Amino acid sequence: MASISRSLRPVAMRLAPRATPTTARTAFRTFSTTRMTALRKYTKDHEWIDLSADQKTGVVGISEYAAEQLGDVVYVELPEESGSWIEQGDGIGAVESVKSASDINAPVRLKIVSVNKLLEEKPSTINKVPEDDSHGGGWVAKVEVDEAGAQQVEALMDAEAYKTFAAGDE
Amino acid sequence: MFAFSTRASRTLRYAGLSIKRTIFTSATPSSPSSKVQIYTLLSPSATYNLSVENHLMKTTPPDSTILILFINRPSIVIGRNQNPWLETNLNELHHAPSNVQLVRRRSGGGAVFHDLGNVNWSVIHPPKHFDRNKHAEMVVRALHALGKTSARVNERHDIVIDAPHHSQNKTFKISGSAYKLTRLRAIHHGTCLVNSPHLARIGPFLRSPAEKYIQALGSASVRSPITNVDVSIEPFLAAVKDEFTKMYGLPDVAFTDRAEEGMAVAEVQKSWEELESPEWTFGQTPKFTFSTHPTENDPRPRDGVPGNTKIWFMANKGVIEQFEMDDVEQAAFKGIRLYEPSRSSWAERLHQAGLDALEAHVTGDWLKSMLGGGVFERLSPPKSEHSP
């Protein structure tokens, strides 16, 4: 995801203390209902990646915070299942909302294995359950990760650090 | 060797402008100290101008703010995820390929008409300052400075002005916006109908005869009544630059491109070729279905279909993936690119699929009228002598 400005939020909300119920609800309301894995990591560009226990595969999506900031998603350009390696930070897809085309970037070096076709037909799923990696969820792609990618995952933020990052505006 | 000769001829062509030519390749635009930059592009080619914009987005310093102003020849410009079969009348465009060009931009949003009376303004800036209204408000202040005091940004991030009292509408749209966000940079670009002589011509281009037969994924346009601000181009350009300078300070780089000098840059050329290609303009179209009759997924009533044959197809990226004639799948139609003139016409194909000659002719001609006859002529590379 491209960095998303806090300026889209009302000023009052931006200036409010981080712990206000509004902030907690809007940005992180379904954390408790999403199946959390200890290995879910977040980028500063607001993507998340779940790494499997063997560190060879993963699931990629955009964060609740990003989905909230984007507004109503009208189209998701899904990644190509091209079979080639994509470097960390390179664009893998895009989301259109409120006249904006926003890139989705590879959170780490990865290869696209399959994409969430549901988002093609029902793009609003990404607004509703962006961090749900199950069938019917708003995840974007299943990916293969190599050693370099797995190392990059290490350096990403965990849920707690990302929460602080997103609440604090970069 | 060929590369050398190309470069040599370009250098020759721009010999008189050799210092300016280097603006796109020299360190100036990308140097970290160039925080504020203003470009005026005099090419009338929408695809060239958007390619320069794209290049500047990728090469200017991440913390810089760039203003680009340009005016395109008559063009229909659709959003990144739109469907040209649904948003435009391809037959109208086919009839006048040299007059009105169909262009798909890389940003989101809806379809708009550009001509020499429409000014395009574009601000490239760091994404953390992204705000959908900020630069529309900048243009509004420019319009206020020119005495157009009713100009304001509406809830759709468009700029509108009050309609005359006798009008049916309360407001008219004069400017639309679209955005592109990447990891490091954001673009907010917009139109402004300053003094377009073609307002009455715009409607037919932006109305598809196939609208009621198509159901499409992607981004749909919202129709708004439009009008001209009715000011002259030059004062408008000056007023926008003035407001931009008030926000960001005097420019470190101010450059007027008189001769499509950016085409000497490989990245600009590559982007231009992509935007000119039917694979981008048509092949980027999200999945859609076309049906002559109501279906479970699209129960709208249809009328005006001649003949007695039911046609249904699904296309993805402008290519037919599934085609049914009277509810029977026809594998022979799979893989047809809707945007390429095929060797055989719709009528021939339908006849081969089993329709009698007359029915195939009637249905085939109708399909052609709905979907356009084929791809557009590619325009030759932009030439400097076309500059206004």
XYZ file of C-alpha atoms in Angstrom:
558
model
C 0.000 0.000 0.000
C 1.179 3.488 -0.585
C 1.603 5.474 2.560
C -1.702 6.915 3.463
C -2.112 10.294 4.897
C -3.663 10.913 8.226
C -4.851 14.150 6.700
C -7.808 12.235 5.316
C -9.014 11.866 8.849
C -10.744 14.712 10.594
C -8.249 16.883 12.385
C -9.938 16.318 15.711
C -9.442 12.594 15.379
C -5.832 13.040 14.426
C -5.136 15.167 17.432
C -7.066 12.963 19.814
C -5.120 10.814 22.236
C -4.245 7.477 20.732
C -6.270 5.527 23.235
C -9.643 7.098 22.422
C -12.325 4.545 21.651
C -12.771 6.010 18.122
C -9.213 5.338 17.094
C -9.218 1.898 18.604
C -12.490 0.994 16.927
C -11.793 2.375 13.482
C -8.317 1.090 13.050
C -8.276 -2.159 14.882
C -11.809 -3.259 15.504
C -11.536 -6.819 14.242
C -8.169 -7.704 15.661
C -9.907 -9.850 18.188
C -11.999 -11.690 15.609
C -9.218 -12.290 13.102
C -7.283 -15.483 13.572
C -4.052 -13.973 14.758
C -0.840 -15.767 14.105
C 2.216 -14.820 16.057
C 4.013 -14.422 12.744
C 1.805 -11.737 11.181
C 4.010 -8.774 10.350
C 3.269 -5.327 8.953
C 5.093 -2.888 6.659
C 5.239 0.884 6.874
C 3.285 0.826 3.604
C 0.403 -0.864 5.451
C 0.628 -4.369 4.011
C 0.636 -7.461 6.200
C 2.169 -10.880 5.676
C 1.585 -14.142 7.523
C 4.509 -16.493 7.261
C 3.942 -20.237 7.583
C 5.809 -22.149 10.295
C 8.252 -23.578 7.737
C 8.907 -20.019 6.453
C 8.356 -21.056 2.840
C 4.853 -19.738 2.143
C 2.738 -16.826 3.261
C -0.433 -14.809 2.844
C -0.401 -11.108 1.974
C -3.013 -8.391 2.459
C -3.523 -4.744 3.380
C -4.058 -3.585 6.934
C -7.309 -2.572 8.578
C -5.840 0.880 8.973
C -5.132 1.136 5.242
C -8.574 -0.172 4.326
C -10.115 2.416 6.599
C -8.087 5.251 5.078
C -8.758 4.240 1.470
C -12.503 4.639 1.681
C -14.863 2.565 -0.452
C -12.861 0.236 -2.660
C -14.444 -0.100 -6.116
C -11.856 -2.302 -7.792
C -8.910 -4.475 -6.838
C -6.280 -5.154 -9.488
C -5.054 -8.533 -8.386
C -1.419 -9.579 -8.756
C -0.412 -11.611 -11.799
C 0.329 -15.245 -11.123
C 3.433 -14.840 -13.229
C 5.684 -17.284 -11.437
C 8.549 -14.820 -11.184
C 10.160 -13.386 -8.063
C 9.107 -9.888 -7.047
C 11.414 -7.745 -4.930
C 10.393 -6.158 -1.653
C 8.589 -2.843 -2.225
C 7.729 -3.492 -5.881
C 4.109 -3.094 -6.916
C 2.103 -6.335 -7.088
C -1.374 -4.900 -7.562
C -3.514 -1.846 -6.984
C -6.705 -0.776 -5.285
C -9.073 1.880 -6.601
C -11.114 3.916 -4.160
C -12.589 7.408 -4.412
C -10.864 8.152 -7.758
C -7.480 7.024 -6.414
C -5.399 4.170 -7.767
C -3.137 3.025 -4.906
C -0.351 0.515 -5.362
C -0.141 -2.645 -3.279
C 3.534 -3.454 -2.786
C 5.305 -6.691 -2.034
C 5.994 -6.638 1.744
C 9.019 -8.889 1.168
C 10.671 -10.642 -1.756
C 8.045 -13.126 -2.911
C 6.470 -15.119 -5.704
C 2.702 -15.023 -6.248
C 1.163 -18.505 -5.916
C -2.540 -17.648 -6.071
C -4.753 -14.590 -5.739
C -8.043 -13.924 -3.959
C -10.510 -13.958 -6.861
C -13.310 -12.951 -4.512
C -11.900 -9.402 -4.480
C -12.475 -9.136 -8.220
C -16.219 -9.686 -7.855
C -16.629 -8.201 -4.377
C -13.977 -5.498 -3.895
C -15.747 -4.168 -0.793
C -14.580 -7.328 1.016
C -11.258 -5.537 1.413
C -13.031 -2.784 3.362
C -14.886 -5.239 5.575
C -12.316 -7.910 6.464
C -8.910 -6.841 5.094
C -6.955 -8.883 7.626
C -8.976 -12.073 7.296
C -6.891 -14.741 5.579
C -9.652 -17.341 5.441
C -12.067 -18.214 2.627
C -14.339 -15.183 2.241
C -11.710 -12.879 3.736
C -10.021 -9.825 2.230
C -6.494 -11.258 1.852
C -4.875 -10.428 -1.496
C -2.471 -13.238 -2.404
C -0.901 -16.496 -1.295
C 2.817 -16.332 -1.849
C 6.018 -18.306 -1.828
C 8.902 -16.853 0.165
C 12.592 -17.706 -0.099
C 15.298 -17.291 2.511
C 15.857 -13.642 1.644
C 12.119 -12.954 1.938
C 11.892 -14.788 5.258
C 14.744 -12.639 6.589
C 12.945 -9.496 5.448
C 9.844 -10.617 7.367
C 11.956 -10.621 10.545
C 12.609 -6.913 10.124
C 8.919 -5.961 9.730
C 6.726 -4.707 12.555
C 4.641 -7.017 14.720
C 0.996 -6.121 15.425
C 1.864 -4.116 18.516
C 4.614 -2.092 16.827
C 2.434 -1.480 13.776
C -0.424 -0.316 15.940
C 1.866 2.261 17.510
C 3.237 3.209 14.082
C -0.192 3.658 12.501
C -1.529 5.591 15.473
C 1.500 7.851 15.549
C 1.581 8.788 11.864
C 5.014 8.177 10.368
C 25.188 1.135 -33.573
C 21.538 1.706 -34.264
C 21.143 3.178 -30.830
C 23.956 5.587 -31.579
C 22.394 6.730 -34.800
C 19.029 7.296 -33.117
C 20.667 9.379 -30.456
C 22.613 11.303 -33.059
C 19.497 12.182 -35.001
C 17.729 13.313 -31.861
C 20.634 15.484 -30.881
C 20.584 16.936 -34.356
C 16.865 17.515 -34.195
C 17.170 19.330 -30.923
C 20.549 20.857 -31.676
C 19.248 24.354 -31.176
C 17.787 23.414 -27.834
C 20.567 21.279 -26.501
C 20.678 22.966 -23.118
C 16.966 22.719 -22.535
C 16.806 19.189 -23.894
C 18.844 17.979 -20.989
C 16.303 19.139 -18.429
C 14.692 15.696 -18.343
C 17.966 13.835 -18.119
C 20.150 16.250 -16.186
C 20.464 16.212 -12.427
C 18.284 19.284 -12.007
C 14.811 17.691 -11.704
C 16.100 14.791 -9.606
C 18.603 16.711 -7.517
C 17.685 16.649 -3.815
C 17.711 20.437 -3.620
C 15.000 20.845 -6.290
C 12.122 20.922 -3.822
C 9.684 22.930 -5.910
C 9.398 22.470 -9.657
C 7.011 23.822 -12.290
C 6.680 22.344 -15.777
C 4.655 23.700 -18.659
C 4.278 21.129 -21.414
C 3.324 22.507 -24.797
C 2.715 19.163 -26.500
C -0.950 18.485 -27.303
C -0.466 14.734 -26.900
C -2.259 13.369 -23.815
C -0.148 10.205 -23.866
C 3.107 12.173 -24.057
C 2.090 14.577 -21.304
C 0.987 11.747 -19.008
C 4.294 9.995 -19.718
C 6.291 13.047 -18.663
C 4.148 13.265 -15.530
C 4.855 9.590 -14.816
C 8.579 10.107 -15.364
C 8.677 13.116 -13.043
C 6.756 11.132 -10.419
C 9.445 8.460 -10.509
C 12.530 10.666 -10.702
C 11.915 13.829 -8.695
C 13.042 13.840 -5.029
C 10.530 12.124 -2.702
C 10.050 15.270 -0.634
C 9.626 17.631 -3.604
C 6.408 19.117 -4.922
C 5.912 19.421 -8.666
C 3.317 21.346 -10.684
C 2.741 20.320 -14.295
C 0.436 22.212 -16.648
C -0.596 20.929 -20.065
C -3.339 21.133 -22.663
C -4.319 18.142 -24.791
C -5.779 17.904 -28.264
C -9.346 16.508 -28.253
C -9.180 13.251 -26.292
C -11.467 11.056 -24.231
C -9.516 10.079 -21.144
C -10.837 7.152 -19.111
C -9.777 6.031 -15.633
C -7.377 3.194 -14.949
C -10.060 0.601 -14.193
C -12.777 1.642 -16.606
C -14.436 -0.095 -19.527
C -14.203 1.783 -22.863
C -17.092 -0.272 -24.306
C -19.265 0.989 -21.457
C -17.923 4.513 -20.978
C -17.482 5.685 -24.568
C -19.081 5.433 -27.970
C -16.348 3.594 -29.833
C -18.149 3.995 -33.149
C -18.115 7.769 -32.754
C -14.438 7.600 -31.876
C -13.711 5.257 -34.783
C -15.298 7.686 -37.174
C -12.918 10.376 -36.113
C -9.707 8.662 -35.046
C -7.492 11.586 -35.942
C -9.717 14.077 -34.175
C -10.445 12.457 -30.836
C -8.068 10.023 -29.204
C -9.124 7.487 -26.594
C -6.620 7.367 -23.727
C -6.555 5.335 -20.526
C -4.705 7.101 -17.724
C -2.933 5.377 -14.815
C -4.922 7.125 -12.109
C -8.384 6.174 -10.906
C -11.701 7.889 -11.473
C -14.023 8.453 -14.400
C -14.079 9.401 -18.062
C -13.488 12.998 -19.135
C -13.143 14.946 -22.361
C -10.070 17.068 -23.053
C -9.546 19.631 -25.768
C -7.564 22.793 -26.367
C -9.927 24.755 -24.113
C -9.285 22.454 -21.164
C -6.249 22.921 -18.930
C -4.802 19.904 -17.140
C -3.049 20.612 -13.875
C -1.084 18.033 -11.946
C 0.606 18.157 -8.564
C 3.112 15.459 -7.596
C 3.890 15.419 -3.902
C 4.852 13.157 -0.982
C 1.991 10.751 -0.189
C 1.950 11.639 3.457
C 0.559 15.015 2.496
C -2.152 13.374 0.411
C -5.494 15.095 0.709
C -8.111 14.819 -2.002
C -9.168 18.460 -1.776
C -5.941 20.304 -1.068
C -4.962 21.006 -4.667
C -8.503 21.377 -5.966
C -8.709 24.185 -3.393
C -5.521 25.632 -4.883
C -7.239 25.792 -8.287
C -10.350 27.279 -6.680
C -8.221 30.099 -5.238
C -6.782 30.677 -8.714
C -10.326 30.938 -10.095
C -11.329 33.330 -7.312
C -8.351 35.496 -8.197
C -9.725 35.633 -11.741
C -13.092 36.815 -10.458
C -14.875 33.453 -10.582
C -15.984 33.704 -6.987
C -18.633 30.987 -7.028
C -16.045 28.282 -7.747
C -15.799 25.691 -4.970
C -14.890 22.070 -4.319
C -17.883 19.767 -3.894
C -18.255 16.505 -1.975
C -16.968 14.535 -4.984
C -13.721 16.557 -4.969
C -14.825 18.232 -8.224
C -14.809 21.976 -8.751
C -18.225 23.438 -9.526
C -19.563 26.910 -10.195
C -23.064 28.267 -9.709
C -25.430 27.934 -12.622
C -27.291 30.927 -14.045
C -30.701 31.465 -12.397
C -32.712 30.218 -15.352
C -30.856 26.910 -15.444
C -32.339 23.589 -14.340
C -29.127 22.718 -12.516
C -27.873 24.348 -9.361
C -24.223 23.933 -10.222
C -22.058 22.965 -13.167
C -18.876 20.983 -12.963
C -15.830 22.690 -14.449
C -13.058 20.473 -13.108
C -12.635 16.808 -12.179
C -9.887 15.105 -10.205
C -8.086 11.772 -10.168
C -5.315 10.400 -7.994
C -2.447 7.951 -8.151
C -0.668 6.803 -5.017
C 2.605 4.924 -4.996
C 4.919 4.093 -2.124
C 6.973 7.253 -2.461
C 4.836 9.686 -4.438
C 1.261 10.812 -4.925
C -0.262 12.488 -7.964
C -3.361 14.628 -7.847
C -4.272 15.706 -11.333
C -7.337 17.445 -12.620
C -8.971 19.137 -15.542
C -10.366 22.632 -15.835
C -12.734 23.566 -18.637
C -11.545 27.072 -19.284
C -12.973 27.854 -22.717
C -13.681 24.620 -24.569
C -15.366 25.214 -27.932
C -16.598 21.606 -28.001
C -18.876 21.252 -24.963
C -21.812 20.257 -27.154
C -19.708 17.562 -28.853
C -18.686 15.846 -25.640
C -21.936 14.073 -24.777
C -22.106 11.635 -27.708
C -18.515 10.457 -27.157
C -19.199 9.635 -23.519
C -22.432 7.731 -24.083
C -22.153 4.072 -25.019
C -24.857 2.483 -27.164
C -24.067 -0.790 -25.374
C -24.665 0.558 -21.857
C -27.781 -1.490 -21.146
C -26.221 -4.720 -22.416
C -22.991 -4.517 -20.441
C -22.375 -5.330 -16.809
C -18.854 -4.448 -15.802
C -16.501 -4.674 -12.859
C -14.289 -1.681 -12.220
C -14.932 1.998 -11.814
C -18.041 3.640 -13.276
C -18.242 7.323 -14.199
C -20.700 9.649 -12.519
C -22.341 12.004 -15.013
C -22.328 15.701 -14.180
C -23.520 18.692 -16.193
C -20.456 20.655 -17.288
C -19.689 24.177 -18.393
C -16.738 26.453 -19.126
C -15.314 28.800 -16.504
C -15.020 31.282 -19.322
C -11.596 32.765 -18.734
C -8.601 32.842 -21.066
C -5.923 30.162 -20.920
C -2.912 32.370 -20.161
C -4.311 34.171 -17.117
C -5.563 30.842 -15.783
C -2.124 29.208 -16.114
C -0.539 32.221 -14.415
C -3.079 32.182 -11.581
C -2.553 28.448 -10.889
C 1.234 28.902 -10.853
C 0.778 31.838 -8.541
C -1.311 29.867 -6.044
C 1.100 26.915 -6.233
C 3.996 29.272 -5.487
C 2.099 30.732 -2.532
C 1.789 27.213 -1.092
C 5.250 25.877 -1.790
C 7.523 28.818 -2.569
C 9.293 29.903 -5.731
C 10.352 27.022 -7.979
C 13.904 25.681 -8.030
C 13.156 24.361 -11.523
C 10.810 26.097 -13.957
C 10.777 24.515 -17.363
C 8.728 24.918 -20.501
C 8.857 21.924 -22.838
C 8.294 23.298 -26.311
C 9.375 20.348 -28.387
C 8.526 17.095 -26.662
C 12.068 16.929 -25.462
C 11.123 14.261 -22.958
C 10.835 11.770 -25.829
C 14.639 11.628 -25.766
C 14.343 9.961 -22.361
C 13.965 6.192 -22.672
C 11.505 5.972 -19.754
C 9.221 8.617 -21.246
C 9.305 6.912 -24.633
C 8.526 3.544 -23.019
C 5.617 4.956 -21.044
C 4.299 6.701 -24.164
C 4.397 3.435 -26.104
C 2.481 1.685 -23.338
C -0.217 4.362 -23.148
C -0.572 4.315 -26.960
C -0.921 0.538 -27.101
C -4.340 -1.137 -27.464
C -3.110 -3.692 -24.928
C -3.205 -0.902 -22.329
C -6.160 1.156 -23.591
C -8.443 -1.855 -24.137
C -6.550 -4.768 -22.588
C -6.578 -3.235 -19.098
C -10.400 -3.470 -19.013
C -11.761 -5.339 -15.975
C -13.983 -8.351 -16.560
C -17.429 -7.673 -18.056
C -20.410 -9.459 -19.515
C -22.460 -8.509 -22.558
C -25.965 -9.920 -22.916
C -28.798 -9.287 -25.370
C -31.300 -10.571 -22.813
C -31.941 -10.296 -19.066
C -29.943 -12.787 -17.019
C -29.960 -13.848 -13.404
C -26.965 -11.648 -12.656
C -28.162 -8.735 -14.788
C -31.966 -8.724 -14.953
C -32.319 -5.282 -16.568
C -34.859 -5.316 -19.397
C -33.301 -4.994 -22.866
C -34.819 -3.653 -26.018
C -33.705 -2.660 -29.449
C -32.037 -5.974 -30.235
C -32.718 -6.877 -33.849
C -32.983 -10.510 -34.889
C -34.024 -13.448 -32.759
C -30.652 -14.680 -31.541
C -29.582 -14.487 -27.928
C -25.934 -13.513 -27.527
C -24.071 -13.591 -24.219
C -20.371 -13.310 -23.632
C -17.894 -12.670 -20.874
C -14.655 -10.817 -21.585
C -11.625 -10.272 -19.387
C -8.843 -7.852 -20.336
C -10.732 -7.179 -23.575
C -10.581 -10.826 -24.644
C -13.643 -13.114 -24.905
C -13.387 -15.912 -22.357
C -16.826 -17.430 -22.860
C -19.401 -16.926 -25.623
C -22.936 -18.287 -25.877
C -25.351 -18.168 -28.802
C -28.926 -19.111 -27.852
C -27.565 -20.494 -24.575
C -25.138 -22.826 -26.328
C -21.441 -22.242 -25.714
C -19.407 -21.464 -28.845
C -15.764 -22.343 -28.307
C -14.744 -20.743 -31.614
C -15.323 -17.270 -30.160
C -13.038 -17.821 -27.179
C -9.873 -15.754 -27.400
C -11.234 -13.056 -29.730
C -9.726 -9.715 -28.818
C -12.627 -7.270 -28.859
C -10.262 -4.453 -29.722
C -8.658 -5.913 -32.795
C -10.236 -6.012 -36.213
C -10.672 -9.726 -36.736
C -10.047 -11.446 -40.030
C -13.658 -12.461 -40.199
C -16.542 -10.199 -39.227
C -19.087 -10.909 -36.499
C -21.561 -11.853 -39.264
C -19.209 -14.418 -40.788
C -18.427 -15.950 -37.419
C -22.089 -16.152 -36.440
C -22.898 -17.759 -39.800
C -20.111 -20.298 -39.262
C -21.570 -20.983 -35.826
C -24.854 -21.985 -37.428
C -27.019 -18.890 -37.927
C -28.583 -18.497 -41.354
C -27.023 -15.820 -43.528
C -29.650 -13.125 -42.956
C -29.861 -13.607 -39.183
C -26.057 -13.693 -38.937
C -25.861 -10.462 -40.927
C -28.477 -8.641 -38.833
C -27.041 -9.775 -35.499
C -23.435 -9.318 -36.616
C -23.964 -5.743 -37.786
C -25.713 -4.927 -34.555
C -22.850 -6.364 -32.482
C -20.417 -4.272 -34.475
C -22.475 -1.143 -33.821
C -22.468 -1.948 -30.110
C -18.810 -2.859 -29.702
C -17.008 -0.742 -32.268
C -15.436 -1.950 -35.448
C -11.915 -2.555 -34.266
C -8.845 -0.946 -32.912
C -7.890 2.676 -33.368
C -5.196 3.783 -35.722
C -2.054 4.351 -33.723
C -1.027 7.955 -33.887
C 2.450 8.688 -35.077
C 4.866 9.803 -32.351
C 4.163 13.312 -31.167
C 5.767 16.018 -33.266
C 6.828 19.370 -32.069
C 5.158 21.225 -34.943
C 1.783 20.233 -33.497
C 2.413 22.392 -30.476
C -0.205 25.066 -29.957
